mmCIF file of N, CA and C in Angstrom:
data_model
loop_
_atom_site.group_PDB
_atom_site.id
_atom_site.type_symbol
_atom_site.label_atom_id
_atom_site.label_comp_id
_atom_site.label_asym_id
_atom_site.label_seq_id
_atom_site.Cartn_x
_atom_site.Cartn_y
_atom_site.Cartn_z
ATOM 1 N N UNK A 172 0.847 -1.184 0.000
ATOM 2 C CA UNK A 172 0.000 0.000 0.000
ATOM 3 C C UNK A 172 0.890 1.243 0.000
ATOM 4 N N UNK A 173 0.538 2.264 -0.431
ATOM 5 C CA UNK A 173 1.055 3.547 -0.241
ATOM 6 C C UNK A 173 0.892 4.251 0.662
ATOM 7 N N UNK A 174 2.290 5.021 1.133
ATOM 8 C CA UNK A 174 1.689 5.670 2.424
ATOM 9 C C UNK A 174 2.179 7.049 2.395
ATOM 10 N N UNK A 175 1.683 8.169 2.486
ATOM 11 C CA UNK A 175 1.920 9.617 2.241
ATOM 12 C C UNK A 175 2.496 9.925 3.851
ATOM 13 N N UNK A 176 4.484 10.593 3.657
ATOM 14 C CA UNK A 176 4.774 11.067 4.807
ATOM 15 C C UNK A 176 4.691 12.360 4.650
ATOM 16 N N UNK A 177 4.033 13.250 5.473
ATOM 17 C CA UNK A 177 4.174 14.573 5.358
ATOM 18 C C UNK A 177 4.794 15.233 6.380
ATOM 19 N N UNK A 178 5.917 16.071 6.191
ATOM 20 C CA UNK A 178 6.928 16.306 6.963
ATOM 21 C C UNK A 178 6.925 17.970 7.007
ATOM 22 N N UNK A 179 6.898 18.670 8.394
ATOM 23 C CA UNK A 179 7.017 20.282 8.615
ATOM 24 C C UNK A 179 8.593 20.394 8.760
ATOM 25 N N UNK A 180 9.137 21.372 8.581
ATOM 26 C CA UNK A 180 10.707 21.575 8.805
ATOM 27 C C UNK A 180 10.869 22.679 10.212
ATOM 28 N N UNK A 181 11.449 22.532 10.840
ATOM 29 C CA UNK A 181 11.663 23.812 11.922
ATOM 30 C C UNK A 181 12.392 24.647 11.176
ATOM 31 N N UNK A 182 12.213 25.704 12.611
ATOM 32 C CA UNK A 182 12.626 27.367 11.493
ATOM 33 C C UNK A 182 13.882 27.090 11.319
ATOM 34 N N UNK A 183 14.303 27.803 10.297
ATOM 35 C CA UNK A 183 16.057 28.101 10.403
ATOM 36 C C UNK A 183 16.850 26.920 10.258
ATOM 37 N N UNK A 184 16.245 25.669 9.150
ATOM 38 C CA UNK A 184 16.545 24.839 9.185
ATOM 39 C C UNK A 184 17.653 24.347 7.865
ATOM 40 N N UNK A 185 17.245 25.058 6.661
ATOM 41 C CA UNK A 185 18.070 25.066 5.755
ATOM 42 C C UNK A 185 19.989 24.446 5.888
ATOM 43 N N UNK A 186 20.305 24.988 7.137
ATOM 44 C CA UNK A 186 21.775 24.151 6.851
ATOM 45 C C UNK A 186 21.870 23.036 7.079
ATOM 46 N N UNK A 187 20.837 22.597 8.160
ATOM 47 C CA UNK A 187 20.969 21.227 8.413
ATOM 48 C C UNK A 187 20.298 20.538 7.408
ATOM 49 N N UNK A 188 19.116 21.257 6.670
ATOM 50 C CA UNK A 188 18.318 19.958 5.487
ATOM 51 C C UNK A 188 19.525 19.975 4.445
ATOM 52 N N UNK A 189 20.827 21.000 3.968
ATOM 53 C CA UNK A 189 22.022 20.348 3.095
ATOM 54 C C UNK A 189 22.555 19.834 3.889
ATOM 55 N N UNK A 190 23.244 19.498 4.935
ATOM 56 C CA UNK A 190 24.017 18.784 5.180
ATOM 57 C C UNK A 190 23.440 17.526 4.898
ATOM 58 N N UNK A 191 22.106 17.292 5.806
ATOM 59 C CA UNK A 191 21.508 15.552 5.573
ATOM 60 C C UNK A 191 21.096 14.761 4.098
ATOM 61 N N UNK A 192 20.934 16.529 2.923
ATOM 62 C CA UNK A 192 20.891 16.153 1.911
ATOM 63 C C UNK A 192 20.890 14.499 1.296
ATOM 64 N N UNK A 193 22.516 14.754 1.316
ATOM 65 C CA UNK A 193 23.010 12.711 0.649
ATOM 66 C C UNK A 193 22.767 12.199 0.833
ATOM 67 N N UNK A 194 22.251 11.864 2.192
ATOM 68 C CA UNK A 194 21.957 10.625 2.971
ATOM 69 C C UNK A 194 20.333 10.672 2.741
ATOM 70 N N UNK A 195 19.882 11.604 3.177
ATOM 71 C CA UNK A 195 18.344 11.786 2.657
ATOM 72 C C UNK A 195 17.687 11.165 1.341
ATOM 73 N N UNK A 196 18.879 11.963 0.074
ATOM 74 C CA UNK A 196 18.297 11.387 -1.346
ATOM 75 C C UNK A 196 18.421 9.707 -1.241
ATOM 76 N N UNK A 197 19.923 9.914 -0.295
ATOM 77 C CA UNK A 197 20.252 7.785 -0.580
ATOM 78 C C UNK A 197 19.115 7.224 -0.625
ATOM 79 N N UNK A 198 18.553 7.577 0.355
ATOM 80 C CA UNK A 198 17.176 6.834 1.095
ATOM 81 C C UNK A 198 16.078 6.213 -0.123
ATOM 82 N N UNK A 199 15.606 8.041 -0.930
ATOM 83 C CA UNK A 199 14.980 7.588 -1.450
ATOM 84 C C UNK A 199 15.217 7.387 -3.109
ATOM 85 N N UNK A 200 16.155 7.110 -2.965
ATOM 86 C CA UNK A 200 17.140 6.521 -4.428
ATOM 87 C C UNK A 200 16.317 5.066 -4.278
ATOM 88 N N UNK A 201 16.681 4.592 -2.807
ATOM 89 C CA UNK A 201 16.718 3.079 -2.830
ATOM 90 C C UNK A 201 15.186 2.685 -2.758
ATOM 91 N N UNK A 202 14.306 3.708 -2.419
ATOM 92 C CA UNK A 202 12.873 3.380 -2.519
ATOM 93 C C UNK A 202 12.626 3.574 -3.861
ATOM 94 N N UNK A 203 13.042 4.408 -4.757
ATOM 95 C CA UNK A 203 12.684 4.755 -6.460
ATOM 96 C C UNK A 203 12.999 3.543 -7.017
ATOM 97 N N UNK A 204 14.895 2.655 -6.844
ATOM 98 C CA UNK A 204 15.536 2.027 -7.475
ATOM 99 C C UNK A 204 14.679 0.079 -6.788
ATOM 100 N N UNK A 205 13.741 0.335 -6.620
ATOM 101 C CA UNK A 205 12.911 -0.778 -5.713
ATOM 102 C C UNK A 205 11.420 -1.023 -6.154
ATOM 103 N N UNK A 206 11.062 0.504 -6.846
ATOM 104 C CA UNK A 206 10.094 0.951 -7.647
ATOM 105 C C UNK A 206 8.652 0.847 -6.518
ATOM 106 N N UNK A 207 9.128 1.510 -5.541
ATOM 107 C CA UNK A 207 8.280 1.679 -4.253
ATOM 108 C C UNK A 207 8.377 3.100 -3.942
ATOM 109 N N UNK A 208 8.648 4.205 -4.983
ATOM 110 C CA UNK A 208 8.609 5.771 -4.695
ATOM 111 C C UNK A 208 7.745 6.095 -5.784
ATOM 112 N N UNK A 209 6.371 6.535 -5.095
ATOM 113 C CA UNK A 209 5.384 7.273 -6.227
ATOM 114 C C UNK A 209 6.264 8.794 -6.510
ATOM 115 N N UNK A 210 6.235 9.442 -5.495
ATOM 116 C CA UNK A 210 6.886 10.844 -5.749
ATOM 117 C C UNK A 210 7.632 11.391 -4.229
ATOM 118 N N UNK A 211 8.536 12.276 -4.479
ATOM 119 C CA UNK A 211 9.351 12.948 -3.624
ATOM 120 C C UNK A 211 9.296 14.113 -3.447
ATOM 121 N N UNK A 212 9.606 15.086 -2.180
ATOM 122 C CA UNK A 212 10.091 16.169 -2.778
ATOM 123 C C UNK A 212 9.473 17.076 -1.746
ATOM 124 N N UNK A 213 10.332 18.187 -1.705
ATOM 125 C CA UNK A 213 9.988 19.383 -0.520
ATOM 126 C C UNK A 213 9.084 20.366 -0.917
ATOM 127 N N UNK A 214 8.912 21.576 0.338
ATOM 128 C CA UNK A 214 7.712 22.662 0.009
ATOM 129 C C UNK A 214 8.444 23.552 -0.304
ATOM 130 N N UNK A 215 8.588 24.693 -0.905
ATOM 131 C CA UNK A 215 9.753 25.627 -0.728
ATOM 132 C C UNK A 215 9.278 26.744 -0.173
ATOM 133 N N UNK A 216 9.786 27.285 0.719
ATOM 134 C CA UNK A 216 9.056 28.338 1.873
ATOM 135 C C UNK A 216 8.372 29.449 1.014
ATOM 136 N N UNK A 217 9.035 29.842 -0.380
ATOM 137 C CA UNK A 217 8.173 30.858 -0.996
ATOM 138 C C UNK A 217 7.842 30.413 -2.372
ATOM 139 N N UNK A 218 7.217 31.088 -2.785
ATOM 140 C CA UNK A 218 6.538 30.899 -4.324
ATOM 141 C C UNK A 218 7.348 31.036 -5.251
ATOM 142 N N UNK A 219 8.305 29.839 -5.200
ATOM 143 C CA UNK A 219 9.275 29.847 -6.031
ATOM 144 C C UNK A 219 10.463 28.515 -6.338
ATOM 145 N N UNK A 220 10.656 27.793 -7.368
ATOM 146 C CA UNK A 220 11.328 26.816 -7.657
ATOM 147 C C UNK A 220 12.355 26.638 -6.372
ATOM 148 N N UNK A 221 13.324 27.732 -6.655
ATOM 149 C CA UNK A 221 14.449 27.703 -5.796
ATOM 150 C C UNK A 221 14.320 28.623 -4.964
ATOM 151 N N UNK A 222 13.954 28.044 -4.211
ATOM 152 C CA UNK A 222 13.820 29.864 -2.692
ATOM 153 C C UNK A 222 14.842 29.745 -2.144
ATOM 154 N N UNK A 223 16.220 29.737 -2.832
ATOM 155 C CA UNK A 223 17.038 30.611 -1.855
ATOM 156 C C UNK A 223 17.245 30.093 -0.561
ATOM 157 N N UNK A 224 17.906 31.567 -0.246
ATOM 158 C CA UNK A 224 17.909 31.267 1.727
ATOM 159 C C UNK A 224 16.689 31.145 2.270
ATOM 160 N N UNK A 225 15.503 31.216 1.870
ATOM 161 C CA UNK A 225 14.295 31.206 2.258
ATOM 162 C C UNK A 225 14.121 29.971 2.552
ATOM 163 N N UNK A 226 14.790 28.953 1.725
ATOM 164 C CA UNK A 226 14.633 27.656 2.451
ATOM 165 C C UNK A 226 13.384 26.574 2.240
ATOM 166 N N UNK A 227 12.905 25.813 2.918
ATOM 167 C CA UNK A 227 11.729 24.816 2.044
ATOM 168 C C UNK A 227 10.899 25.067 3.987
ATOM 169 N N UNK A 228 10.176 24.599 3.934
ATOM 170 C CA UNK A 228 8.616 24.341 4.745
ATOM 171 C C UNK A 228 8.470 23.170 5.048
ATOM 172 N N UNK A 229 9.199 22.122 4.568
ATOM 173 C CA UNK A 229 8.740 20.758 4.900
ATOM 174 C C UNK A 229 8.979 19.635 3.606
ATOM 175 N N UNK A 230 8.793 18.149 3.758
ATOM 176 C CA UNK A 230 8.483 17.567 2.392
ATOM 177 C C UNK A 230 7.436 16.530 2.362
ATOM 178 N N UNK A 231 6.867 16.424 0.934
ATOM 179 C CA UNK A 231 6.209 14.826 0.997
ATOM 180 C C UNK A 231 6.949 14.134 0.168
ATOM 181 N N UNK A 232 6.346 12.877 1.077
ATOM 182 C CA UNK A 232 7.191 11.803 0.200
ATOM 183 C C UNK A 232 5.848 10.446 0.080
ATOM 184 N N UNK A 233 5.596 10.024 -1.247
ATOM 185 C CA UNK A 233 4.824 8.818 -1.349
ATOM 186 C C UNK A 233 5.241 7.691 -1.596
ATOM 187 N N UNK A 234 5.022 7.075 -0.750
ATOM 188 C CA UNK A 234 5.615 5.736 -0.950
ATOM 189 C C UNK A 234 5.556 4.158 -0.940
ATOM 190 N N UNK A 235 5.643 3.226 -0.852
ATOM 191 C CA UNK A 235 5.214 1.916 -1.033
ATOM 192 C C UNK A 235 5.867 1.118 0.336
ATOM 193 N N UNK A 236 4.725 0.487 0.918
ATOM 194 C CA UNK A 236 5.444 -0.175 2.245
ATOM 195 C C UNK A 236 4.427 -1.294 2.454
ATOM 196 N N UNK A 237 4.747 -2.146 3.630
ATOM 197 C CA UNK A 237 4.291 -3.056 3.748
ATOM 198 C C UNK A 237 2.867 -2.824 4.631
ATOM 199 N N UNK A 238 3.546 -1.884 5.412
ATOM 200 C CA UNK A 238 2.256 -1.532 6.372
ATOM 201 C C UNK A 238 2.437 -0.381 6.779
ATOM 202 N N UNK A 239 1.162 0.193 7.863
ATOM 203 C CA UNK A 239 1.670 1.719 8.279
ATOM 204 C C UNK A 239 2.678 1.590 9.543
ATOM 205 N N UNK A 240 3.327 0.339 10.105
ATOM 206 C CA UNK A 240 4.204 0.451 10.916
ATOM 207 C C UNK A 240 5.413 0.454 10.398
ATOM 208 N N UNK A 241 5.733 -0.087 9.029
ATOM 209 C CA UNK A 241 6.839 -0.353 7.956
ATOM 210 C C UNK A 241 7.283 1.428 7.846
ATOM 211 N N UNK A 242 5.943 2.508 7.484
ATOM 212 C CA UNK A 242 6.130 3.195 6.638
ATOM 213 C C UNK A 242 7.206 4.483 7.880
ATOM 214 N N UNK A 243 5.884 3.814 9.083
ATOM 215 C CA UNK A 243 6.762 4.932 10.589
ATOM 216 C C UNK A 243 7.457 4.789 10.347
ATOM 217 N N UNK A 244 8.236 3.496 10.892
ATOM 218 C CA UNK A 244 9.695 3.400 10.865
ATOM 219 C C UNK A 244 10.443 3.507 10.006
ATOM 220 N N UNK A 245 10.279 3.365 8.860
ATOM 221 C CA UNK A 245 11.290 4.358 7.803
ATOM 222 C C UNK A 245 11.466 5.483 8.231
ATOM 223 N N UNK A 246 10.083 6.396 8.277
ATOM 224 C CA UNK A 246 10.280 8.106 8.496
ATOM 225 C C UNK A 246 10.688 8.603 9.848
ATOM 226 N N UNK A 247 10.360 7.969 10.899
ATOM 227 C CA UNK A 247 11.176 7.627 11.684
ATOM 228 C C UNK A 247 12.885 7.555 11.958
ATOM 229 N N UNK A 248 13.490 7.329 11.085
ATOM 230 C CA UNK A 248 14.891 6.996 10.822
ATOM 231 C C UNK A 248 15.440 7.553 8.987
ATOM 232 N N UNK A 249 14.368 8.731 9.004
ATOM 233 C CA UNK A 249 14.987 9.531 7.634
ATOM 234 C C UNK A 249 16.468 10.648 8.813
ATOM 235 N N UNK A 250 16.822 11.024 8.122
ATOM 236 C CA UNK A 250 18.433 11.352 8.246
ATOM 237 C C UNK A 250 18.316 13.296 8.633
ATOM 238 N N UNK A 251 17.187 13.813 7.627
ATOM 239 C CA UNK A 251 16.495 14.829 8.010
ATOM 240 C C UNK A 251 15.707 15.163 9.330
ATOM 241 N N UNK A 252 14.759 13.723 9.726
ATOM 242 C CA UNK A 252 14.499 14.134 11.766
ATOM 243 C C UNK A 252 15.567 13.991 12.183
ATOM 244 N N UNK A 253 16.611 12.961 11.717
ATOM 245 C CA UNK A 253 18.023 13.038 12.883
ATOM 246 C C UNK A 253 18.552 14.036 12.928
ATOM 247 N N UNK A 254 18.600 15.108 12.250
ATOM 248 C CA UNK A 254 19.164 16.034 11.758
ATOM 249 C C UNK A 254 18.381 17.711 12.427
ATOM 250 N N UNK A 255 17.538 17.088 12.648
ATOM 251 C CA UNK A 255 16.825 18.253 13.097
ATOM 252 C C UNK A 255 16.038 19.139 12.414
ATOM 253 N N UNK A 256 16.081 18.911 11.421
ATOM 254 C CA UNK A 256 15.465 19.489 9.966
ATOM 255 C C UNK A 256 13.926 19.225 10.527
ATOM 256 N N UNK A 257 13.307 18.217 10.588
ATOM 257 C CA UNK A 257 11.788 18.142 10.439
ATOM 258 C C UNK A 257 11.087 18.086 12.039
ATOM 259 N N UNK A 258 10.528 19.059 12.383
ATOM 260 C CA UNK A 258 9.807 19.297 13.747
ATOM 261 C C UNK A 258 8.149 18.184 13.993
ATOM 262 N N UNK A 259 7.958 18.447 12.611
ATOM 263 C CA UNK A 259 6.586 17.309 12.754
ATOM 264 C C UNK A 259 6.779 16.614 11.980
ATOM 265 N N UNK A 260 6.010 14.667 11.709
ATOM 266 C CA UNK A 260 5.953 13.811 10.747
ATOM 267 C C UNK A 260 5.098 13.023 10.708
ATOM 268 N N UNK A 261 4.033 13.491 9.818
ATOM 269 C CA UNK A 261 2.632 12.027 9.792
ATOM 270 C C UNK A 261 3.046 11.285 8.779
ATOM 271 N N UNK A 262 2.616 9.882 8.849
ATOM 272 C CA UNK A 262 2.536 9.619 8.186
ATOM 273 C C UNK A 262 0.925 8.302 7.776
ATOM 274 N N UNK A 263 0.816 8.774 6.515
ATOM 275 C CA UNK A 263 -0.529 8.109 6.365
ATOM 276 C C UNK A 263 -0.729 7.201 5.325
ATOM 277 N N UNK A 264 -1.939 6.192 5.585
ATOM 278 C CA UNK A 264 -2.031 6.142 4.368
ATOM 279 C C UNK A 264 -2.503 6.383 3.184
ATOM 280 N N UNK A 265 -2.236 6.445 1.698
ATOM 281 C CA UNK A 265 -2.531 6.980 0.579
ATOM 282 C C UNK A 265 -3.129 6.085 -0.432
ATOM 283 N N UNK A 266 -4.208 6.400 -1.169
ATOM 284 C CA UNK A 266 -4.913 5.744 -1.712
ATOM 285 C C UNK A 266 -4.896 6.572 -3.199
ATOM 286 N N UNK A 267 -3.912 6.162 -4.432
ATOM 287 C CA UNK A 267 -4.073 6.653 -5.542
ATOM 288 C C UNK A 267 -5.189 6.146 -6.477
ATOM 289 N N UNK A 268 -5.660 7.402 -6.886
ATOM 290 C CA UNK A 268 -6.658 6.930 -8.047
ATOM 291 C C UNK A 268 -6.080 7.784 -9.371
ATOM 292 N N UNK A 269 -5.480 8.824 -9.512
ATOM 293 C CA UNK A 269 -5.541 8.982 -10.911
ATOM 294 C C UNK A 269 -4.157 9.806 -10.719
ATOM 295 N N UNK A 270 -2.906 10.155 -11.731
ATOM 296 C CA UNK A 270 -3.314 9.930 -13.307
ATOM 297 C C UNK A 270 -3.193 7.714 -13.374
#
């Protein structure tokens, strides 16, 4: 099943979401390269591709797991909460219907 993590970032978080960067994408390299990543990807704090020092808001990530205790514990042990980057993290599950 799919399970939608939706992730808030704390303020002033930008240096720590590059540093965890690598380890972050690793993650979901290995969920894409497994073909268990619907989609990835952060909020960006302003109305804009690349905001800069402005920094991102948070990310979702959709993804393929066994269950919703599978999906915690992944997000759970993303590299970004270790990091301090993400202050909140649900995660749910997701039910695609279209495209």
């Amino acid at each position: 099943m799919w399970y939608a993590i939706y992730a808030l970032d704390n303020a002033e978080s930008l240096q720590k979401r590059l540093a965890a960067r690598p380890a972050h994408l690793d993650r979901l390299t290995q969920l894409r390269d497994a073909g268990r990543l619907l989609l990835a990807g952060p909020f960006p704090a302003i109305d804009a591709n690349d905001p800069g020092p402005a920094g991102f808001s948070g990310s979702l990530i959709v993804a393929e797991f066994s269950d919703l205790a599978a999906a915690q514990a992944w997000a759970d042990a993303d590299p970004y909460k270790d990091a301090g980057v993400y202050r909140e993290v649900s995660v749910r599950p997701f039910r695609k219907v279209l495209p």
